[in-house]
Structure formats: structure tokens, C-alpha cells
Coordinates of C-alpha atoms in Angstrom, one line a residue:
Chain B
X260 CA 46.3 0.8 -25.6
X261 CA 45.4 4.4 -24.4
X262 CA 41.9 3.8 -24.8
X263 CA 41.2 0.8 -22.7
X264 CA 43.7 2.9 -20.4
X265 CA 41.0 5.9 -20.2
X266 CA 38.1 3.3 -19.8
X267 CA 37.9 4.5 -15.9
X268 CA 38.2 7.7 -16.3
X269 CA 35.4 7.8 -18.4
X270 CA 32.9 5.8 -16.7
X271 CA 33.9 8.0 -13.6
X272 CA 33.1 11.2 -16.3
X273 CA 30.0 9.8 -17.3
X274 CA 28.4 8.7 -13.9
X275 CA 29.6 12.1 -12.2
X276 CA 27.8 13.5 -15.0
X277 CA 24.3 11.5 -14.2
X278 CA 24.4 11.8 -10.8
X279 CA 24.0 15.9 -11.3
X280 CA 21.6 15.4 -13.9
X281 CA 19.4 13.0 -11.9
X282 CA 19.8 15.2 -8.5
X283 CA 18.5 17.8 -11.1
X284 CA 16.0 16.4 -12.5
X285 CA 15.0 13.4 -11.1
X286 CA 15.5 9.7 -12.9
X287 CA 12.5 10.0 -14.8
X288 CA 12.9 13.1 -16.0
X289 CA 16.5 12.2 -16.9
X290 CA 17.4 10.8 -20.6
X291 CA 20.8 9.0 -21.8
X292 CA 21.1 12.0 -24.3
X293 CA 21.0 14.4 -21.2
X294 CA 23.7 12.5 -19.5
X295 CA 25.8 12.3 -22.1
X296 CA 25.4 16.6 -22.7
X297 CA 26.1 16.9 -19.3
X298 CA 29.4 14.8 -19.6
X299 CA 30.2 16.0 -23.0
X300 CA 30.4 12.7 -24.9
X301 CA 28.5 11.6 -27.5
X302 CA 26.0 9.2 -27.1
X303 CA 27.1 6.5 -29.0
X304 CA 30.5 7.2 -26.5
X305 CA 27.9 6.5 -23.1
X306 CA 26.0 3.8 -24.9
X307 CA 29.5 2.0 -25.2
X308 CA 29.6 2.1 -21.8
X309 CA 26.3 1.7 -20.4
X310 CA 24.0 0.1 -23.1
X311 CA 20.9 1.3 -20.8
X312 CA 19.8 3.5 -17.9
X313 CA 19.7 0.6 -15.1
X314 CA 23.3 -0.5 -15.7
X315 CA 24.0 3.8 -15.9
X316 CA 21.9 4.2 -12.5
X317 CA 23.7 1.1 -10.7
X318 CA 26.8 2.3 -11.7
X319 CA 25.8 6.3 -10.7
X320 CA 24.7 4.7 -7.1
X321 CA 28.1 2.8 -6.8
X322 CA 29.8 6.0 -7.6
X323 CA 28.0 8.5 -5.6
X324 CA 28.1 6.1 -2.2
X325 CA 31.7 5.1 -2.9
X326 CA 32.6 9.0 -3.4
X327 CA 30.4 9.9 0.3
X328 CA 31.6 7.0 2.2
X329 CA 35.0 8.1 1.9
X330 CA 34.4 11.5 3.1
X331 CA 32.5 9.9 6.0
X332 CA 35.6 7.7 6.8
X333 CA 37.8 10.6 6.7
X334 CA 35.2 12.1 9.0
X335 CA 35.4 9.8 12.2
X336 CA 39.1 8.5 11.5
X337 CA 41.0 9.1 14.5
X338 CA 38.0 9.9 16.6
X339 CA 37.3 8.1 19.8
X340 CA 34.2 5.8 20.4
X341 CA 31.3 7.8 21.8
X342 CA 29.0 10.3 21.2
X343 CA 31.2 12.7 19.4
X344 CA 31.9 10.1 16.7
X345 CA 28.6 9.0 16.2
X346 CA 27.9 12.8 15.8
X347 CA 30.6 13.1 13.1
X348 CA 29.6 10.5 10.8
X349 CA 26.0 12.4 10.9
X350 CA 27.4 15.7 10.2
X351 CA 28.9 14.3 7.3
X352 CA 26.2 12.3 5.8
X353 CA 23.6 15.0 6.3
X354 CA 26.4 17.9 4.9
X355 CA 24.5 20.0 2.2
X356 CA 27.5 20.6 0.2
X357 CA 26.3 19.3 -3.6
X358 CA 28.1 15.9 -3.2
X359 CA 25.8 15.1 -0.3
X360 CA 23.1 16.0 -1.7
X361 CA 23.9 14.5 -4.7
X362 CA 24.2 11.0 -3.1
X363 CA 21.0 11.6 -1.1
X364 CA 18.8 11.9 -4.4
X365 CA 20.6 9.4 -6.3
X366 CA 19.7 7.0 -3.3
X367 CA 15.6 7.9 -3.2
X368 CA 15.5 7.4 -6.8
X369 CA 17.4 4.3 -6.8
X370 CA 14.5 3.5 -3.9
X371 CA 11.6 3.9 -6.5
X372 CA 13.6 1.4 -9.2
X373 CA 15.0 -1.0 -7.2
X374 CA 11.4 -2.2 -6.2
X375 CA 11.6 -3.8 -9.4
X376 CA 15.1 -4.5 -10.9
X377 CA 16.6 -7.2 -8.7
X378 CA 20.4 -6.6 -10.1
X379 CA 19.7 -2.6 -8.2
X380 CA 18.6 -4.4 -5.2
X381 CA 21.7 -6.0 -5.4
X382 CA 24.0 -3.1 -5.8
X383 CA 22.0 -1.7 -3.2
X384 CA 22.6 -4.0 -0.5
X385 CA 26.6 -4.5 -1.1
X386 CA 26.7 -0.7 -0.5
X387 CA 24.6 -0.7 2.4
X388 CA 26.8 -3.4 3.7
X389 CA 29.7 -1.1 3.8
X390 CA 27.7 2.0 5.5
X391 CA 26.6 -0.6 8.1
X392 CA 29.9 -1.1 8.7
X393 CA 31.0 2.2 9.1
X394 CA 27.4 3.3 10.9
X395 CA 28.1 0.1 13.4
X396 CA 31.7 1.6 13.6
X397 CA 30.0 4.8 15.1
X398 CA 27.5 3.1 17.4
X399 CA 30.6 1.5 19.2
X400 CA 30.3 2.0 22.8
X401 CA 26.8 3.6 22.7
X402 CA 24.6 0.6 22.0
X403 CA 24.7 -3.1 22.9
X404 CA 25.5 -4.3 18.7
X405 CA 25.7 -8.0 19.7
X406 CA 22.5 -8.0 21.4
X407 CA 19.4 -10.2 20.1
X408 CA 17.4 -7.5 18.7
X409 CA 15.7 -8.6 15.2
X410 CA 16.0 -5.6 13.7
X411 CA 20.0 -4.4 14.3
X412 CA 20.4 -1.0 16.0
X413 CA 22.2 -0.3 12.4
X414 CA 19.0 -0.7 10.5
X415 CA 17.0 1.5 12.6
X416 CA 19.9 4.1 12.9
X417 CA 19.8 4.3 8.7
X418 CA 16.0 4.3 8.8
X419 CA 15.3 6.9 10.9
X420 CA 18.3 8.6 9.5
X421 CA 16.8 8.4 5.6
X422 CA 13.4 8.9 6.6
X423 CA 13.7 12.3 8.5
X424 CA 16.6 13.1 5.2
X425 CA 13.5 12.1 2.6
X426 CA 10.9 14.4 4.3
X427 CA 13.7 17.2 4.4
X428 CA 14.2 17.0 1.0
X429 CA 10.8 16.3 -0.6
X430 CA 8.4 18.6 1.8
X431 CA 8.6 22.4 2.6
X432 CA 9.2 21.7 6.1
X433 CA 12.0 23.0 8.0
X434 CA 14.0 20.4 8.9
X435 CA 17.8 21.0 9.5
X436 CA 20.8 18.7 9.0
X437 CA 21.9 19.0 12.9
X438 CA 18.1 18.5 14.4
X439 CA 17.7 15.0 12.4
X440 CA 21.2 14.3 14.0
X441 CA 20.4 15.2 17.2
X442 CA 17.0 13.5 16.7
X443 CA 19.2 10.3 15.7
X444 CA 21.3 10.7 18.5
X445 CA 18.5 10.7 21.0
X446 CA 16.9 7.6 19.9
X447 CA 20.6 5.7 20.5
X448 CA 21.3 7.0 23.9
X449 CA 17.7 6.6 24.5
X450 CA 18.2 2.8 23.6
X451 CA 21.6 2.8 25.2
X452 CA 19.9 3.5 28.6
X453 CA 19.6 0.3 31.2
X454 CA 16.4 -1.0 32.3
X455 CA 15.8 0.8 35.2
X456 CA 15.5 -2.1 37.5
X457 CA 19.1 -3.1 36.9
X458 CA 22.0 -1.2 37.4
X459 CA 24.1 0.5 35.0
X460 CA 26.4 -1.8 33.1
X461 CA 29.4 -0.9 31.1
X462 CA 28.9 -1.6 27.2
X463 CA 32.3 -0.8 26.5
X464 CA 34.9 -3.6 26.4
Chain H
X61 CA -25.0 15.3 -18.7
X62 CA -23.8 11.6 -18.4
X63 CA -20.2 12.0 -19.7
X64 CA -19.5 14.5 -16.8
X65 CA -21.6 12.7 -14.3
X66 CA -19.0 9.2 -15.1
X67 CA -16.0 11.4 -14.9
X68 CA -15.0 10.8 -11.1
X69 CA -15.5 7.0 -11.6
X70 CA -13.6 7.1 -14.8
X71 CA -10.5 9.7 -12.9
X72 CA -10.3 6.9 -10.1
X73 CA -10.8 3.6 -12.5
X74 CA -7.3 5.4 -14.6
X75 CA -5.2 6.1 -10.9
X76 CA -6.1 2.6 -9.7
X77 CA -4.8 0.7 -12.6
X78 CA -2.0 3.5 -13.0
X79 CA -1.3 2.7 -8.9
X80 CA -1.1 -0.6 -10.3
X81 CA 1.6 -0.1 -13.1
X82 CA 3.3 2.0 -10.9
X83 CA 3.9 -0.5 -8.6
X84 CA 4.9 -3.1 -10.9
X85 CA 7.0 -1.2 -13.0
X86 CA 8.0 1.5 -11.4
X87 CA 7.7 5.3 -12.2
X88 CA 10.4 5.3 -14.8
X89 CA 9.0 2.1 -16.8
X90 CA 5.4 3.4 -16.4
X91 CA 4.0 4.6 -19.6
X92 CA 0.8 6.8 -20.5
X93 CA 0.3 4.0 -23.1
X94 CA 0.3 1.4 -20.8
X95 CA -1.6 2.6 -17.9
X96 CA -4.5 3.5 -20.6
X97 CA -4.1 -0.4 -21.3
X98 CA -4.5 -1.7 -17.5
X99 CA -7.3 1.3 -17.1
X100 CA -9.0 -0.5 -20.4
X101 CA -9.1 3.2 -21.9
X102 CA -7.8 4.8 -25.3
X103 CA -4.6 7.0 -24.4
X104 CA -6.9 10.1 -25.9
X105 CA -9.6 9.3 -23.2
X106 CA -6.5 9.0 -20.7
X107 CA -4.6 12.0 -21.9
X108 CA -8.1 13.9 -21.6
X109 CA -8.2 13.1 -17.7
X110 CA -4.4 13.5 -17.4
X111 CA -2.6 15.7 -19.7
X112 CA 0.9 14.7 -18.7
X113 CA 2.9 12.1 -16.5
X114 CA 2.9 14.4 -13.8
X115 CA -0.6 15.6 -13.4
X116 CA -1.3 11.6 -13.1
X117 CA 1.3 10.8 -10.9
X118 CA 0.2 13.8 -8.2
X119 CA -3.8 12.0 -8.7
X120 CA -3.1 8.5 -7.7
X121 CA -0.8 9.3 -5.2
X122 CA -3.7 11.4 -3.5
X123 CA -6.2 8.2 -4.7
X124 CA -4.1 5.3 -3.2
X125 CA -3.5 8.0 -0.1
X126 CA -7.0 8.4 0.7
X127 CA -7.5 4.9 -0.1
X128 CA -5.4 3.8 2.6
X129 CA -6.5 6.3 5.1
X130 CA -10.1 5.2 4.8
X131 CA -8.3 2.0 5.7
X132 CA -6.4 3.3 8.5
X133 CA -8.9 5.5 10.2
X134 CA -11.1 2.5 10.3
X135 CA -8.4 -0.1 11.9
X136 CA -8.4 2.3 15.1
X137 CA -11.8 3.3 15.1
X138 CA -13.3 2.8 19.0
X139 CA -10.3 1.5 20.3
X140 CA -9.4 3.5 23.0
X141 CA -5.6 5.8 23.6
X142 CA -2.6 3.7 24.2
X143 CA 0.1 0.9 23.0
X144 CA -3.2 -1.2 21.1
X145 CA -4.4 1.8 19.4
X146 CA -0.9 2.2 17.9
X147 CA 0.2 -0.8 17.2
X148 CA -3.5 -1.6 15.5
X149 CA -2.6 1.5 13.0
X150 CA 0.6 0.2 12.1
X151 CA -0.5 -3.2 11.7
X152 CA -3.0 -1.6 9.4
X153 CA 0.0 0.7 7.2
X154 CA 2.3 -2.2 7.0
X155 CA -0.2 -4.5 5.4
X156 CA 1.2 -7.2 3.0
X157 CA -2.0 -6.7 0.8
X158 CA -2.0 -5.6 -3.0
X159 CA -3.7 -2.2 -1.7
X160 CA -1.3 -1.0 1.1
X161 CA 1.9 -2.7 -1.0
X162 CA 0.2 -0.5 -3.7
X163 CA 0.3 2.5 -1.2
X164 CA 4.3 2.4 -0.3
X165 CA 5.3 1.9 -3.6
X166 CA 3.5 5.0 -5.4
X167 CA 5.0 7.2 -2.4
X168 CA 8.4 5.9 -2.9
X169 CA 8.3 6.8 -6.3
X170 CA 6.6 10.1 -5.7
X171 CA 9.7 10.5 -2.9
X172 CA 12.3 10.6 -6.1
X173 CA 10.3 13.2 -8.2
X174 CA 8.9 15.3 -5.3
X175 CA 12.7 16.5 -5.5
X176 CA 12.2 18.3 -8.6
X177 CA 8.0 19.3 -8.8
X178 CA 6.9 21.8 -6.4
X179 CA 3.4 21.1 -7.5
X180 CA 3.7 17.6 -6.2
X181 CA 5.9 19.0 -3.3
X182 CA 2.8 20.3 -2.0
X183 CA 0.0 17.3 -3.2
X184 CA 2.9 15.3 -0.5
X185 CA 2.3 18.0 2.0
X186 CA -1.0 18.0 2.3
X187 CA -1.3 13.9 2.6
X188 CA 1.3 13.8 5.3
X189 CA -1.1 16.1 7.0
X190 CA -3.4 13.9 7.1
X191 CA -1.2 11.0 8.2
X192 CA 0.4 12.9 10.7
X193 CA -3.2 14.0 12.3
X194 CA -4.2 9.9 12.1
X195 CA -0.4 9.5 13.9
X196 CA -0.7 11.8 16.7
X197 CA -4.4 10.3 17.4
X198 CA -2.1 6.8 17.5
X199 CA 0.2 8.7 19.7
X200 CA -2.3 9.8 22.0
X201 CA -1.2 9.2 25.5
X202 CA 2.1 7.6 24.3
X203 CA 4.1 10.6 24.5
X204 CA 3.6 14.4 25.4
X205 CA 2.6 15.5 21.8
X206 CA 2.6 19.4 22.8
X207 CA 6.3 18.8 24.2
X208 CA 8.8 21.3 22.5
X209 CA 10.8 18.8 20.8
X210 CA 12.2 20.2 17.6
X211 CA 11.2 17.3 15.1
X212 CA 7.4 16.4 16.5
X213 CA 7.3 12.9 17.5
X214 CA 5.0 12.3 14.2
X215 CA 7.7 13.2 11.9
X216 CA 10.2 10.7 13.7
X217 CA 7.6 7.7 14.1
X218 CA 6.7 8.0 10.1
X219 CA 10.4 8.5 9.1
X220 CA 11.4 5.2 11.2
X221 CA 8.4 3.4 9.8
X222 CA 9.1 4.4 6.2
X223 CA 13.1 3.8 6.7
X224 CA 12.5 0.3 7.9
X225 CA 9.5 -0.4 4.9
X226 CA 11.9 1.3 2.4
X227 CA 14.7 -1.3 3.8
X228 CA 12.3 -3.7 3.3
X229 CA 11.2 -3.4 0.1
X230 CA 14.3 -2.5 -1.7
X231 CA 16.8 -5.0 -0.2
X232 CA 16.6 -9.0 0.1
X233 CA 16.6 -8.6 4.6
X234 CA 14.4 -10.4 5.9
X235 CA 12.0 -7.5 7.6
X236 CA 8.5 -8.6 8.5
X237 CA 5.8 -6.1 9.2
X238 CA 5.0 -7.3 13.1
X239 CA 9.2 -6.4 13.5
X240 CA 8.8 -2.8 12.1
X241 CA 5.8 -2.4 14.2
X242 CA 7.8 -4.0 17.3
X243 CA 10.7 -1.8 16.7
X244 CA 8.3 1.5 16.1
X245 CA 6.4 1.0 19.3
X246 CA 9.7 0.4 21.1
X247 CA 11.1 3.9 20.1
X248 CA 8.3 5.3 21.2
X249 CA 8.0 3.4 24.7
X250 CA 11.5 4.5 25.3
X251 CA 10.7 8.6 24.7
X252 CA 7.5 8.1 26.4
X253 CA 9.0 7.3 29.4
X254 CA 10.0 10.6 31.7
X255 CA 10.4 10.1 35.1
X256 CA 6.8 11.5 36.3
X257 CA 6.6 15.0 37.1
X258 CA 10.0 15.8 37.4
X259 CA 11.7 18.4 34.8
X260 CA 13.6 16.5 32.0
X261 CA 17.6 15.0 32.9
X262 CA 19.8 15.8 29.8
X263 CA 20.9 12.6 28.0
X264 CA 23.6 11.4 30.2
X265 CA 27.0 11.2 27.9

């Protein structure tokens, strides 16, 4: 049955599709009609596969993350533990190519909803599972990961990393892709750093 | 004139209640229809204040901002420079309270369409301002705030503080308030802390 066969294909059509539209013109602003011009399929053809904009944005967030964290694996593969590798991944998350920034708006506006839909908040969390894997991947070496912090280094990594990422993209001020990773950088090694009392102790094993 | 003399009561009556359905619903499920409902106005009384989505969106997230501030600048009033100071203002922004949960949730979803309207581009602008002046007064004494860091230390404390509420609020972690604050303060304890009067070591790799 060729059509269940191109069932994929389409969904990954049709969520490329409203991840440029909603990078364009935010998810209010975007409409299933949109979405479906911008894919060109018919929207009784999109409704058949997402009867609604929440399943269309879960979907467009699984899509957009799967799509950047495979770049960003591709980025540190091979790389040594250290500072360089931690540097990679950050290069490649804060790239400005248009699938970066793609995946950066679909994220903020997936934010805003997932306040209120708990099956986003979901979705959300399974992918942030993944980049916390890869992120912790990158902090390897550089920060204690086992330690008894309450909030993981990981956490505050992504937050500072998102937050400085949000005010790039939604003020006028200048904010470059390689100061908020060196910015991100300096709060690790500045976490990495032994008390000063005690001496300096190895973090790698 | 009485009908002009009620129109800023009437302009902040319609942002609170539309702070509220924002909140609630988020930006996307918020209707004119239904914030002229929770304001207890007729949408032609509403859509004489506000003309369109936008122009009421840009309002009450400069009414729940100022809101807030009031809040803030009062929750460090008289205490004097240092770690209490800021940690009292953070206490204050990271409320659990209907108002400052009102607060983070218009801003995320002003975060998501800031991306596309200039107009409220600059409404964000000018709050953060505002915020950022209130943050370095928090900052005071914490860290060299003339230093010639490339991202001021305000920028970096508010996108760590908004990364870690964002994680907060759109995931199921378990992220209390006095840990954000905790983890905040700590960031800024560990920049604040040069080795006195000597010129500043490169971060050892």
C-alpha cells in the first residue's frame, strides 16, 4: 500500500513545512491553512495527519530537535573530553544557519504553550532528556556531574544557554553566537574550579 | 469628561484580566472575545482600548511589568549592598503568587512573538531596562559591574534566572524557587571572586 508507505515522508513534509512558517511568523500568527501552503498539501491532506495545531506543534518540536541533535552529535563525535568539545556542541547549537534557528524559535514558542498543554510538556521533557545527554556528554571532564548539586550542572548549562539565546533573538542587542558560548564556558570552568582551601583534584577518571 | 477621566482604570482592568487569560490559556488560545469576558466588558468597549491582539498583548506585558517592579523595587528597599540584597530580589521575582506566576507567563509568551513584531521588540527593550537597572542595584558590590565583560553580568544573571523558571514551568522537574535563587547567587559568588588587586588569571584549561 504506497500510501501508508509515504505516511513518513509526509509528516516529515508537513512539519518541515511548520517549523519555517512558525520561525516566520510565530505560532500565533501561524494557521493550519498556512502550513499546509507552505508544504503544498491540501488541508484536508494535513488535517489527516494532524487533526489540530498541538498535535502539529508536538510533532514540529520532535522534528526540529531530532533534525539539530544530530548535527550536534556529528559535531563533538570523535572529539576528546575537554574544553574544546564542550565548545563544539555550543558552536553548533548556537549556529545561525536557518535550521538552527529554526529549532530555536520552534522551542520559545513551544515555551509559551506548554505552560498549559501537559501532553507538550511531555514531548518537551523526553527531548530534553536526550540534549542532557549529549550536553552532560560535553561537560565530561570539566565539572563534577555526580556531585550533590540540586539543580544538575546540565540544567544550569541549558538555562543560561537558552536564556542569553532568547534575549539574542527577541531584543535589538548585540549578542553573538560565540560570546554566549564563551559566556557558557566561563560559568563551567568557573564551577569546575576547587575550593581554594583544598588542593586541586583530578575530575577525570 | 468622565468617560476619558475612567479610561486608565478601564486600560488596566482589560490587561489584568487579559494577564489573566494569558496565563491560563496561553497566547495562542487567548481570544479578544474572551478577555472582554474575564475584563466584564463588551468586545466593542475592548476593541476600542485595543484594536488588535497585538496592541494588547504589548499593554499588559508593560502592566504586569510594572506591576511586578513596583513589587521588586520594594522587596529591596533599605537593605543595604550585598548577598541579602540579592537574594531578597530574587526571592521577590520567583514568587509562587498568582501576580508574579502572572508576570513569567505573559513574558514567555511575549518571548515567542517578540521574534516576529518589532513594535513589541522594543515594548521588551525598554522593560528589560528597567529590570536590568533593578539587577545591577542587586548586583551592587557582588561583582565589578563596570568590568569589560562582553555580556554584562545583568544579561547573564536574568538569562540563568529565566532558563531555570522557563525549566520550571514547562517541564514536570521538580525546581523550587529557593534552588534557582541558590543556584543564581552561586554563579555570581563564583565570578565575584578575583583574587584582590591582582590583574585577572585566564581560565586555566
Amino acid at each position: 500500500m504506497p500510501k501508508l508507505g509515504m505516511a513518513p515522508i509526509r509528516r516529515e513534509q508537513i512539519c518541515r513545512a511548520a517549523a519555517a512558517v512558525i520561525a516566520r511568523e510565530g505560532l500565533p500568527g501561524t494557521t493550519m491553512r498556512m502550513v499546509a501552503g507552505e508544504a503544498g498539501v491540501s488541508t484536508g491532506m494535513l488535517n489527516h495527519y494532524f487533526s489540530n495545531r498541538e498535535a502539529l506543534l508536538t510533532q514540529t518540536l520532535v522534528y526540529v530537535t531530532e533534525r539539530s541533535q544530530e548535527r550536534y552529535r556529528a559535531a563533538i563525535e570523535g572529539l576528546p573530553p575537554g574544553r574544546g568539545r564542550l565548545e563544539a556542541l555550543l558552536d553548533s547549537v548556537l549556529g545561525d544557519d536557518r535550521e538552527a534557528v529554526e529549532t530555536w524559535h520552534v522551542w520559545i514558542n513551544a515555551y509559551g504553550e506548554a505552560v498549559r498543554l501537559p501532553a507538550l510538556r511531555s514531548t518537551i521533557e523526553e527531548r530534553l532528556d536526550e540534549w542532557f545527554e549529549l550536553l552532560e556528554t560535553a561537560l565530561e571532564g570539566l565539572v563534577p556531574l555526580d556531585g550533590d548539586r540540586r539543580i544538575p550542572w546540565t540544567w544550569s548549562v541549558d538555562a543560561l544557554l537558552s536564556g542569553l539565546a532568547i534575549q539574542a533573538m527577541t531584543s535589538a542587542a548585540e549578542l553573538r553566537g560565540e560570546w554566549i558560548r564563551d559566556e557558557v564556558v566561563s560559568m563551567v570552568m568557573a564551577g569546575a574550579a576547587p575550593p581554594a582551601a583544598s588542593p586541586p583534584e583530578p575530575i577525570v577518571d
